[in-house]
mmCIF file with all atom_site columns, C-alpha atoms in Angstrom:
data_model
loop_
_atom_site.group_PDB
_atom_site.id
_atom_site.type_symbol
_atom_site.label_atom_id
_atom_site.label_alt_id
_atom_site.label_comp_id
_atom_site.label_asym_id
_atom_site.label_entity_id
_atom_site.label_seq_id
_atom_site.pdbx_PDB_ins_code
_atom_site.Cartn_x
_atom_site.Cartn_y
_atom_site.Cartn_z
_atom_site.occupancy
_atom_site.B_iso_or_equiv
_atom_site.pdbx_formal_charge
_atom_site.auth_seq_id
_atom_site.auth_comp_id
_atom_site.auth_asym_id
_atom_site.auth_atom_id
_atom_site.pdbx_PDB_model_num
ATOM 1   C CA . UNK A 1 1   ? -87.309 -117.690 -17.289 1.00 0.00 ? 11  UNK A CA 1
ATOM 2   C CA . UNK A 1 2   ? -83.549 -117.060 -17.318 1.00 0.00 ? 12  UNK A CA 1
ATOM 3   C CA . UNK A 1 3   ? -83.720 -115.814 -20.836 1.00 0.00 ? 13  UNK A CA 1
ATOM 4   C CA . UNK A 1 4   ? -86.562 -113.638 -20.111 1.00 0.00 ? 14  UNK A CA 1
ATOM 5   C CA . UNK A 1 5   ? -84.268 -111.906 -17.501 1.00 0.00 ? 15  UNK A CA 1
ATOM 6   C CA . UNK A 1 6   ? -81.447 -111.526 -19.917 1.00 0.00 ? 16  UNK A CA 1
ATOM 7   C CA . UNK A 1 7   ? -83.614 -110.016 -22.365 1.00 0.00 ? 17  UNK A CA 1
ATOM 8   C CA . UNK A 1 8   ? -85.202 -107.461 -19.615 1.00 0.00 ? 18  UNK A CA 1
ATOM 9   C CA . UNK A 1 9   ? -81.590 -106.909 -18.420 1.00 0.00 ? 19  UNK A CA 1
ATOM 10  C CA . UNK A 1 10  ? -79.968 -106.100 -21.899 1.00 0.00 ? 20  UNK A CA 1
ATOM 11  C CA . UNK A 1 11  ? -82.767 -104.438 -22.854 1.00 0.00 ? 21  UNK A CA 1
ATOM 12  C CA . UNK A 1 12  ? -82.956 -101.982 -19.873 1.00 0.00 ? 22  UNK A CA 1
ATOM 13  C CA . UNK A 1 13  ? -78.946 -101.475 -20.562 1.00 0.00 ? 23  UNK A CA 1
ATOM 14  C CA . UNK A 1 14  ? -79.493 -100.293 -23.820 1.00 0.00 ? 24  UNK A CA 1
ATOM 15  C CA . UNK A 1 15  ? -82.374 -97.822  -22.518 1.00 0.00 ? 25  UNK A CA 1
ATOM 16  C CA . UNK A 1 16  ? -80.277 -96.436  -19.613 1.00 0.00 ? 26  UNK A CA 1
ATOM 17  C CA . UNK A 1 17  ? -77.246 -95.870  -22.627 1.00 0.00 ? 27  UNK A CA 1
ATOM 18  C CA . UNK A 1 18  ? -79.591 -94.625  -24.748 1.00 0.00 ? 28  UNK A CA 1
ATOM 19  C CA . UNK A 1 19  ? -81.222 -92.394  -22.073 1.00 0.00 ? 29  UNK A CA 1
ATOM 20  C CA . UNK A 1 20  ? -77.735 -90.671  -20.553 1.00 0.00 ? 30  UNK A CA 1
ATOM 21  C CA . UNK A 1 21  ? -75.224 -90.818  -23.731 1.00 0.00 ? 31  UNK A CA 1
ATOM 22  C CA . UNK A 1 22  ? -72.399 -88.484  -23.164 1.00 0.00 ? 32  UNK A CA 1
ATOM 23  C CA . UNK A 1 23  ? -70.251 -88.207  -20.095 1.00 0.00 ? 33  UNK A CA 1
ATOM 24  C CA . UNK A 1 24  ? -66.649 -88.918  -22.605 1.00 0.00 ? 34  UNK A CA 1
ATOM 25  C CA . UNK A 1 25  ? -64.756 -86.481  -20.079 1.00 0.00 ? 35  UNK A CA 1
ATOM 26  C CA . UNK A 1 26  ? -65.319 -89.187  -18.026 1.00 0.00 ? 36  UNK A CA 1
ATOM 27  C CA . UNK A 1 27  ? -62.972 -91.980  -19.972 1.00 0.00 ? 37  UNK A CA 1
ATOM 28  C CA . UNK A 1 28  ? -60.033 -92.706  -18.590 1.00 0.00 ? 38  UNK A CA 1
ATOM 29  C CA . UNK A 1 29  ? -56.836 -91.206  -20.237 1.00 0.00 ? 39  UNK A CA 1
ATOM 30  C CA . UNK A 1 30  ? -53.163 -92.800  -19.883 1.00 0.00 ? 40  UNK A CA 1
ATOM 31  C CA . UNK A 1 31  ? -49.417 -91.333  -21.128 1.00 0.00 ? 41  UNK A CA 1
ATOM 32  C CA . UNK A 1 32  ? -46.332 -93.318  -21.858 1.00 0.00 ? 42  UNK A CA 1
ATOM 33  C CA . UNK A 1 33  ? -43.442 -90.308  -21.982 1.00 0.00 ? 43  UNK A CA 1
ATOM 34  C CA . UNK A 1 34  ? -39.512 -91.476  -22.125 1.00 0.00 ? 44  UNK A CA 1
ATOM 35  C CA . UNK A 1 35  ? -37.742 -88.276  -20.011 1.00 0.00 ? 45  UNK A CA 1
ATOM 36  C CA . UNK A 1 36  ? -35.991 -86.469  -22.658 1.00 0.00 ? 46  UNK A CA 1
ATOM 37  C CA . UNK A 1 37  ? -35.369 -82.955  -23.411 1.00 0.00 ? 47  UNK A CA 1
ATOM 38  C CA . UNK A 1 38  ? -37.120 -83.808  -27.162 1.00 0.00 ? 48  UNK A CA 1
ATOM 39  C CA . UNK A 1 39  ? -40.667 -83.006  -26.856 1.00 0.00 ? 49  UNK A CA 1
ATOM 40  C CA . UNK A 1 40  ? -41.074 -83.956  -30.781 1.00 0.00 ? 50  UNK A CA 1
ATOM 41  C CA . UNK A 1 41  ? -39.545 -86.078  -33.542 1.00 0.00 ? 51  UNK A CA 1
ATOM 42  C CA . UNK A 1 42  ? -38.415 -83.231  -35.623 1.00 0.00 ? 52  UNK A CA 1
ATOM 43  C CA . UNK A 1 43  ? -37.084 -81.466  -32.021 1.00 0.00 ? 53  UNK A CA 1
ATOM 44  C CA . UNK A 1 44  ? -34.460 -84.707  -31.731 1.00 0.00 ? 54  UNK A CA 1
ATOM 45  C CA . UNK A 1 45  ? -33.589 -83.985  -35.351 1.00 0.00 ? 55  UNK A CA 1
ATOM 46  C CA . UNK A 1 46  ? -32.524 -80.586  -34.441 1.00 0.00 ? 56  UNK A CA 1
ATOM 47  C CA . UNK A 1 47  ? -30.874 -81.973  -31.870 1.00 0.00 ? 57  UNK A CA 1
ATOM 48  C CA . UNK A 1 48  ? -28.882 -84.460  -34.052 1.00 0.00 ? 58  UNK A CA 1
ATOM 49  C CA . UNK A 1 49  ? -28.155 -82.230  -36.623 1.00 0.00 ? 59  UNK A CA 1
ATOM 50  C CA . UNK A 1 50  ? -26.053 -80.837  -34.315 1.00 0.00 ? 60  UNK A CA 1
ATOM 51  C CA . UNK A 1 51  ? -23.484 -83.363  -33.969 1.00 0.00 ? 61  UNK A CA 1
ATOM 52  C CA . UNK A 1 52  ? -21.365 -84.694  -36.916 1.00 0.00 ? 62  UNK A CA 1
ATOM 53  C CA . UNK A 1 53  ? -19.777 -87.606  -37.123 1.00 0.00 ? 63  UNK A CA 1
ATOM 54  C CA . UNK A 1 54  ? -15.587 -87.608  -37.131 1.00 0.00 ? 64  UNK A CA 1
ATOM 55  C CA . UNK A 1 55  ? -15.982 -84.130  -35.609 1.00 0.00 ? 65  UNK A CA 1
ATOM 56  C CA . UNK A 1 56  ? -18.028 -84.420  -32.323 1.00 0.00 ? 66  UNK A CA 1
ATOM 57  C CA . UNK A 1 57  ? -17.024 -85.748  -28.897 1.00 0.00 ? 67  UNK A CA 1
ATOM 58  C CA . UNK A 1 58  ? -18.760 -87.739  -26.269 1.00 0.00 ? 68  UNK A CA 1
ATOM 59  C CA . UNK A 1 59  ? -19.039 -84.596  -24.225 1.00 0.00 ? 69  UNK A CA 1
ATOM 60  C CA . UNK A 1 60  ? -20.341 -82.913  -27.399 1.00 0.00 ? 70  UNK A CA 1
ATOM 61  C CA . UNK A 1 61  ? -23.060 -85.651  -27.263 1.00 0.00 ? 71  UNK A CA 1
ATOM 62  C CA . UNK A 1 62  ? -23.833 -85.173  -23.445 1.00 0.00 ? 72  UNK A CA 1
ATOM 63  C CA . UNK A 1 63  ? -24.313 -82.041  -23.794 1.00 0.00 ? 73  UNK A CA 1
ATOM 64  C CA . UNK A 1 64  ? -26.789 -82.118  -26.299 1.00 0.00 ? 74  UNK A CA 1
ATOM 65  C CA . UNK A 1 65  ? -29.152 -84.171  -23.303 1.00 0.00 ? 75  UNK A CA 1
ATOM 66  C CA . UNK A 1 66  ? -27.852 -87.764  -24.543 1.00 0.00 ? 76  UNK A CA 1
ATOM 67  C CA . UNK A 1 67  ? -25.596 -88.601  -21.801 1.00 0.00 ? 77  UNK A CA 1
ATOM 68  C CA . UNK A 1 68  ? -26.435 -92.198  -20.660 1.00 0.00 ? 78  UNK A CA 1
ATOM 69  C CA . UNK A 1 69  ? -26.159 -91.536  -16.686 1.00 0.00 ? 79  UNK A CA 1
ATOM 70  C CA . UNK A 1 70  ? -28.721 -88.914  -16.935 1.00 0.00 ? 80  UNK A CA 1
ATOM 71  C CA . UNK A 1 71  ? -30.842 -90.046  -19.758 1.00 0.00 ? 81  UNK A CA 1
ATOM 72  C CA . UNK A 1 72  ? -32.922 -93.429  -19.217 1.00 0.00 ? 82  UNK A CA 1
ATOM 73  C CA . UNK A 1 73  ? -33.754 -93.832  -22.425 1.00 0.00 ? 83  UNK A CA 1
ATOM 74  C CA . UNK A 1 74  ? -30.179 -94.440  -23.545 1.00 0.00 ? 84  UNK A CA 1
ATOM 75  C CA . UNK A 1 75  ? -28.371 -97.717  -23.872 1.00 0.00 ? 85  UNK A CA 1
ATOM 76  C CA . UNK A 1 76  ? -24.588 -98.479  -23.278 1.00 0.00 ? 86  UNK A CA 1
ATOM 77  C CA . UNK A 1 77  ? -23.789 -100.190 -25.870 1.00 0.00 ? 87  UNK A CA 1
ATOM 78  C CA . UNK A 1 78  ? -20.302 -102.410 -26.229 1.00 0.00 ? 88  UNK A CA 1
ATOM 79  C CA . UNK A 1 79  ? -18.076 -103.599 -29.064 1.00 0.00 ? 89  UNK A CA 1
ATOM 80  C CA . UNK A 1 80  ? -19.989 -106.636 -29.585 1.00 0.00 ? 90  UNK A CA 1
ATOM 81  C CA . UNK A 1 81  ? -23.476 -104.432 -29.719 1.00 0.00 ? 91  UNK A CA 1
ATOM 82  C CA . UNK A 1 82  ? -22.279 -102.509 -32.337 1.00 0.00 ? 92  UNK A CA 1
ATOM 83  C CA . UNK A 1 83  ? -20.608 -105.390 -34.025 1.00 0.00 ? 93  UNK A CA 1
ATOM 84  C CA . UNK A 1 84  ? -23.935 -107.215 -34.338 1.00 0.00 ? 94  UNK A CA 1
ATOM 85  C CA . UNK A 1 85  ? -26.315 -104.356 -35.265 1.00 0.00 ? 95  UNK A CA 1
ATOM 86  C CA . UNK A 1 86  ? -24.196 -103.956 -38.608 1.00 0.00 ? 96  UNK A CA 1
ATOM 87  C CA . UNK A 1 87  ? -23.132 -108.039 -39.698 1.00 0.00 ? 97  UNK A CA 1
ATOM 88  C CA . UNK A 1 88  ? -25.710 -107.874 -42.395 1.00 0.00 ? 98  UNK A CA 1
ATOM 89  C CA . UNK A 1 89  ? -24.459 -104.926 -43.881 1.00 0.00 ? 99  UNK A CA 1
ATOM 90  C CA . UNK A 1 90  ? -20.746 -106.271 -43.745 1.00 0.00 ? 100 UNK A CA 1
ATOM 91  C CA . UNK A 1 91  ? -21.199 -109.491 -44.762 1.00 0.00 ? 101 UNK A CA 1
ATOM 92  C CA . UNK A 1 92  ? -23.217 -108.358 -47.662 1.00 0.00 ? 102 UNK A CA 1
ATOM 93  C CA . UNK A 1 93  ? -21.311 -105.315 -49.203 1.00 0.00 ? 103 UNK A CA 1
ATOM 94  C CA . UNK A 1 94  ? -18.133 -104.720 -47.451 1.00 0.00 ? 104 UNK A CA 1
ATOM 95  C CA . UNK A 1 95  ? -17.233 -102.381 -50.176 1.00 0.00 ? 105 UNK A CA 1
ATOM 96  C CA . UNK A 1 96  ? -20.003 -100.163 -48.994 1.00 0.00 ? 106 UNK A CA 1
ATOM 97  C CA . UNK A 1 97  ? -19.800 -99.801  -45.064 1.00 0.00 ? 107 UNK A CA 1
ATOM 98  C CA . UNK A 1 98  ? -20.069 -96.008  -43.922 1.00 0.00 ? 108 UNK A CA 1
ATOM 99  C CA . UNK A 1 99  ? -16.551 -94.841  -42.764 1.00 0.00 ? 109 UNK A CA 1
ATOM 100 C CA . UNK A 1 100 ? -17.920 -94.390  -39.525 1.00 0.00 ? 110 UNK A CA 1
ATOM 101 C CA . UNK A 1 101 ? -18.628 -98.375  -39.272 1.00 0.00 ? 111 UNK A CA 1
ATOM 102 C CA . UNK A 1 102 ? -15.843 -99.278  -40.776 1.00 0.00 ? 112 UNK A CA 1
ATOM 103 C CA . UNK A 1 103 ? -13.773 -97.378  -38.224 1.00 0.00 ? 113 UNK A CA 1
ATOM 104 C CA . UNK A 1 104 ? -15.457 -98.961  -35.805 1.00 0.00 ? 114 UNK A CA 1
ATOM 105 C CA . UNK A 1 105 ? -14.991 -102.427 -37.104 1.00 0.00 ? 115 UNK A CA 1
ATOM 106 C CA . UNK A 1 106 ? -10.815 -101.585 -36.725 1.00 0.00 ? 116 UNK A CA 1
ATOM 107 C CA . UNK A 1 107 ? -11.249 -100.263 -33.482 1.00 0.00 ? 117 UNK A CA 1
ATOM 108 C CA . UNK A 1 108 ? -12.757 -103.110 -32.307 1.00 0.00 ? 118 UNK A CA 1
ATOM 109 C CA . UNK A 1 109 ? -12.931 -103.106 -28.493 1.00 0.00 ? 119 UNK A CA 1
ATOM 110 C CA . UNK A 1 110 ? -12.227 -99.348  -28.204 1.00 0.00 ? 120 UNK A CA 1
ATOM 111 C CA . UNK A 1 111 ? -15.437 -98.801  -30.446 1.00 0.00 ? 121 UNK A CA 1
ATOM 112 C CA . UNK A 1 112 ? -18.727 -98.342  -28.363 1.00 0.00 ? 122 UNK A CA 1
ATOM 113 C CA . UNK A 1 113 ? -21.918 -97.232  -28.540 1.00 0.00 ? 123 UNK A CA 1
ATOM 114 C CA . UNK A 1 114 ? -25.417 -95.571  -27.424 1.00 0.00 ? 124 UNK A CA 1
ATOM 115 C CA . UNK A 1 115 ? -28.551 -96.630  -28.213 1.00 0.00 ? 125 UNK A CA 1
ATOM 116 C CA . UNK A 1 116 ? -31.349 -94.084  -27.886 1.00 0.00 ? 126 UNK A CA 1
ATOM 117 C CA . UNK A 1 117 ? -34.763 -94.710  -27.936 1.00 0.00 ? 127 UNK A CA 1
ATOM 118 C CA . UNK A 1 118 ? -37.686 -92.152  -27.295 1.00 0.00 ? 128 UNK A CA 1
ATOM 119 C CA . UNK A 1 119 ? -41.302 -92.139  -26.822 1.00 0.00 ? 129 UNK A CA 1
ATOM 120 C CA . UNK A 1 120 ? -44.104 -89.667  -26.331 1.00 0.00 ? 130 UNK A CA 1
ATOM 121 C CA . UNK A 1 121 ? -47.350 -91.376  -26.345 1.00 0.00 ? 131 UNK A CA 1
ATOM 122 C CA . UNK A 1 122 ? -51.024 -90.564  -25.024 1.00 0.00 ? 132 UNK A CA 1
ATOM 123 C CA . UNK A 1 123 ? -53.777 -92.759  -24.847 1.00 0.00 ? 133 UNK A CA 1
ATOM 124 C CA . UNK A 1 124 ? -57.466 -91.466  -24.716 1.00 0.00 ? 134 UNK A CA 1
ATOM 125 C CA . UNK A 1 125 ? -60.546 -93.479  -24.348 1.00 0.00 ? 135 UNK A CA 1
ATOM 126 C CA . UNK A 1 126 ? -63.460 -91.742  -26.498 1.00 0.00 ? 136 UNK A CA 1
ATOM 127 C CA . UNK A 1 127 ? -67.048 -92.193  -27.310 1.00 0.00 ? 137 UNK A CA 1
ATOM 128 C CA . UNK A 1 128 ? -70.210 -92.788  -25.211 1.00 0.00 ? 138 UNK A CA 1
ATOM 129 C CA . UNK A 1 129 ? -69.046 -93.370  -21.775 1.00 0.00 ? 139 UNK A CA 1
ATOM 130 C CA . UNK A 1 130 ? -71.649 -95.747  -20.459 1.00 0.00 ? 140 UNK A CA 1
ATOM 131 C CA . UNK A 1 131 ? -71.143 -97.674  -23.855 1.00 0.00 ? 141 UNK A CA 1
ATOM 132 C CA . UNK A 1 132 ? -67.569 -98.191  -22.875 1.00 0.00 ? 142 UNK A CA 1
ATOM 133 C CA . UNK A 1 133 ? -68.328 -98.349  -18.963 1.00 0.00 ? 143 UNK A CA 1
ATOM 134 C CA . UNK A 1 134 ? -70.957 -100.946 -19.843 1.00 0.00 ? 144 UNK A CA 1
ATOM 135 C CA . UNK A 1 135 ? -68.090 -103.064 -22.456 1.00 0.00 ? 145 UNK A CA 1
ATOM 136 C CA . UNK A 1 136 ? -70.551 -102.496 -25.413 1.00 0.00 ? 146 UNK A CA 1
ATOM 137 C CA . UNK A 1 137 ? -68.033 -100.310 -27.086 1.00 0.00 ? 147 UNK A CA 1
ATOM 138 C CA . UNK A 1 138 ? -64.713 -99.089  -26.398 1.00 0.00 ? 148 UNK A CA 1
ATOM 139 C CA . UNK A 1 139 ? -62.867 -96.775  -28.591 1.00 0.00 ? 149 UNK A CA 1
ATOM 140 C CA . UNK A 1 140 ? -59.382 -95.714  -27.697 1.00 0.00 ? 150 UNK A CA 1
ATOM 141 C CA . UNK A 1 141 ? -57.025 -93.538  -29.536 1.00 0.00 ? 151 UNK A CA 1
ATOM 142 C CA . UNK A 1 142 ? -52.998 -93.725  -29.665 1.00 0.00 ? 152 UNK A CA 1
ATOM 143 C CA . UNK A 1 143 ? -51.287 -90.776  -30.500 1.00 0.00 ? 153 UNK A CA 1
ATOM 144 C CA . UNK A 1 144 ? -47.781 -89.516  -30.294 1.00 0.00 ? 154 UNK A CA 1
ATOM 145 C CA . UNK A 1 145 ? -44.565 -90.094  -32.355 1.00 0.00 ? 155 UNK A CA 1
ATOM 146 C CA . UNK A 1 146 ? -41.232 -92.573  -31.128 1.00 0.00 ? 156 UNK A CA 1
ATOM 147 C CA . UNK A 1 147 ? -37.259 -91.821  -32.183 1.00 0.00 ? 157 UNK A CA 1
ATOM 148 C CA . UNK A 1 148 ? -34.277 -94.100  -32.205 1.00 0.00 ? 158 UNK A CA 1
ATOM 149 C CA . UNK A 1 149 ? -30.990 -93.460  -32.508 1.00 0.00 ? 159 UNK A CA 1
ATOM 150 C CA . UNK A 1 150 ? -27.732 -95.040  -32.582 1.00 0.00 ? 160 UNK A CA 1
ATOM 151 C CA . UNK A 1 151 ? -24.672 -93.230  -31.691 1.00 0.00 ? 161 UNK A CA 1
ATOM 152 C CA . UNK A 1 152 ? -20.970 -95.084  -32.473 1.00 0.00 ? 162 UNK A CA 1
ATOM 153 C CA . UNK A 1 153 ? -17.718 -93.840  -30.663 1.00 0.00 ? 163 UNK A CA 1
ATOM 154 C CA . UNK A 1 154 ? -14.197 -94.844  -31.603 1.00 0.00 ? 164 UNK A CA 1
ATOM 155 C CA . UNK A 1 155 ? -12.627 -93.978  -28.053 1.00 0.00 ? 165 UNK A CA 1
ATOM 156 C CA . UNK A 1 156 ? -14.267 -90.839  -27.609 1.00 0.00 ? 166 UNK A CA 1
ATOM 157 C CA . UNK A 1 157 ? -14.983 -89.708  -31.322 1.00 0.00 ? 167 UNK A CA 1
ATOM 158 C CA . UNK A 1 158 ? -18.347 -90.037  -32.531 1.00 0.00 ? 168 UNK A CA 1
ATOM 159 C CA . UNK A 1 159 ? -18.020 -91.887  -36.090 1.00 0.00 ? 169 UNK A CA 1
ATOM 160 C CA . UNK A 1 160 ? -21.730 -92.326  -36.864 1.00 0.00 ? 170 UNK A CA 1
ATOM 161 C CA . UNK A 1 161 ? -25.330 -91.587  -36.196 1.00 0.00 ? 171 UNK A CA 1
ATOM 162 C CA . UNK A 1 162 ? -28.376 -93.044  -37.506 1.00 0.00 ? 172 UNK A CA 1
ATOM 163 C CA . UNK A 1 163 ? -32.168 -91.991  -36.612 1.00 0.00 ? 173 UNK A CA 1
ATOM 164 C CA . UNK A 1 164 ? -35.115 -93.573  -37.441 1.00 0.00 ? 174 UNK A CA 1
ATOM 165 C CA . UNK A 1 165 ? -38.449 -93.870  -35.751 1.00 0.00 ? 175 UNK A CA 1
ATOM 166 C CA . UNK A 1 166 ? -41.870 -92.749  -36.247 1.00 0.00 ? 176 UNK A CA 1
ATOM 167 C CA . UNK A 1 167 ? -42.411 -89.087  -36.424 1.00 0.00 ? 177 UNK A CA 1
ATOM 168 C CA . UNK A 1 168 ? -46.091 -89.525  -35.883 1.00 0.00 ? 178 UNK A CA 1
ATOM 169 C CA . UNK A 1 169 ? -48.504 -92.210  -34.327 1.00 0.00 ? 179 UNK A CA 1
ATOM 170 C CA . UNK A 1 170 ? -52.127 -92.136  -34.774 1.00 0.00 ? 180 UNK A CA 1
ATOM 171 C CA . UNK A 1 171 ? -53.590 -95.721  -33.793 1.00 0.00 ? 181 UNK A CA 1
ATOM 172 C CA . UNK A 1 172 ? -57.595 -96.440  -33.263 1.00 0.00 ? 182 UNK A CA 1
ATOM 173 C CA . UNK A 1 173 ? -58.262 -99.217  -31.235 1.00 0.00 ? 183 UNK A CA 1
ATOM 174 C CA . UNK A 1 174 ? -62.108 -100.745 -31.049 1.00 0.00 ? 184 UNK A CA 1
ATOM 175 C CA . UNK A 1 175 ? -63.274 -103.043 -29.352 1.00 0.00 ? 185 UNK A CA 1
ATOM 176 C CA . UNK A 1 176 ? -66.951 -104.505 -29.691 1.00 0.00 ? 186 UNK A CA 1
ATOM 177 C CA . UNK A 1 177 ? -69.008 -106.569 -27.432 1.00 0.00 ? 187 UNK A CA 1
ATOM 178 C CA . UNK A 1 178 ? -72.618 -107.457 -28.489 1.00 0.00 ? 188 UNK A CA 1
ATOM 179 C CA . UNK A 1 179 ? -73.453 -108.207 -25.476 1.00 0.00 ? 189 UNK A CA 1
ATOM 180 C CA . UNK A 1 180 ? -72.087 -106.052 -23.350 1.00 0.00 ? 190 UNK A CA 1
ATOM 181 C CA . UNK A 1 181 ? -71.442 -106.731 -19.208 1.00 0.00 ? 191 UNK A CA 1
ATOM 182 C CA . UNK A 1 182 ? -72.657 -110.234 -20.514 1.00 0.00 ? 192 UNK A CA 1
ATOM 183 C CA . UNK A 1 183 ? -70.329 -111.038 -23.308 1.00 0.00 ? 193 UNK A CA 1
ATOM 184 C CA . UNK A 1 184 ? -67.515 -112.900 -20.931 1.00 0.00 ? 194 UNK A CA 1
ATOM 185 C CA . UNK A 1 185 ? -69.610 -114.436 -18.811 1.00 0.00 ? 195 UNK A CA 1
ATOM 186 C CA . UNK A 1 186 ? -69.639 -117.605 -20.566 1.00 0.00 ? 196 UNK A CA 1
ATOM 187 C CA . UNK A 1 187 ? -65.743 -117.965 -20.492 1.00 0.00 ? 197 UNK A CA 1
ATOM 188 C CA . UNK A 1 188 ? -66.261 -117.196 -16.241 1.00 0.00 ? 198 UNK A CA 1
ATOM 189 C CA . UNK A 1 189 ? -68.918 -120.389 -16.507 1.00 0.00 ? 199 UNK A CA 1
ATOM 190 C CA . UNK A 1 190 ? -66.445 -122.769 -18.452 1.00 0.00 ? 200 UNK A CA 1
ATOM 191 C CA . UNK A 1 191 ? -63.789 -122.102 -15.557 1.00 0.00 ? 201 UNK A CA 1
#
């Protein structure tokens, strides 16, 4: 009898879905934004290319939005930070640090840093909506793009930047359940 009421159940489900389809405006939508004055990758390039190292201040910096008491997507970073972000490199090829490290490295406690990392990203939930409001089928879509930078100060000199990041996100995310409203139900049971 119980599987006769499962059947009826599943099967009356997949006639109501059938029946209504539509309704996607109805999915539920999400953001994940950093506050930054970038609103793009390529807009915190601009930004960047602004600055040069051995030739732009800390206030130079600040004023291009990247000042760490206003911005909380920056990181203060300190001597031994910026030390250990760049061992590798050193201990591999010491005859080929960037100036800017190597100033850094004979600074030592007078070098510092900033550590900058950005994200714009949207979430949307598309598709049938009873499909997904039923948990036959959910289909959500990541878009955006993400920046990080580091910044590196001898005293109040910036010596080096470095941006990487990705300058656009585009991530599908499915999810399939067979059965639907039923499909956990066994895992509730075992509990």
């Amino acid at each position: 009898m119980t599987l006769l009421r499962t059947f009826f159940l599943c099967s009356v489900i997949a006639s109501v879905i059938g029946v209504l389809g539509g309704c996607a405006s109805l999915l539920p939508t999400s953001r994940t934004d950093v506050a930054s004055r970038w609103t793009s990758y390529e807009d915190a390039e601009r930004a960047l290319a602004t600055i040069q190292a051995f030739k732009a201040s800390r206030d130079d910096v600040h004023r291009q939005g990247l000042d760490p008491r206003l911005g909380p997507g920056i990181t203060v970073l300190h001597f031994a930070d910026v030390l250990q972000r760049f061992t590798a490199v050193v201990q591999s090829r010491p005859d080929h640090v960037d100036p800017g490290v190597n100033a850094c490295l004979q600074a030592g406690q007078r070098c510092s840093g900033y550590a900058i990392s950005v994200k714009k990203l949207g979430r949307q939930r598309v598709g049938n909506f009873w499909a997904d409001s039923l948990n036959f089928r959910r289909e959500t879509v990541t878009t955006g793009w993400s920046a990080d930078v580091l910044l590196v100060f001898v005293d109040d000199i910036l010596v080096y930047k470095l941006m990487g990041g990705q300058p656009t996100i585009r991530e599908v995310d499915v999810q399939r359940n067979p059965l639907g409203p039923l499909q956990g139900w066994g895992q509730q049971l075992a509990r």
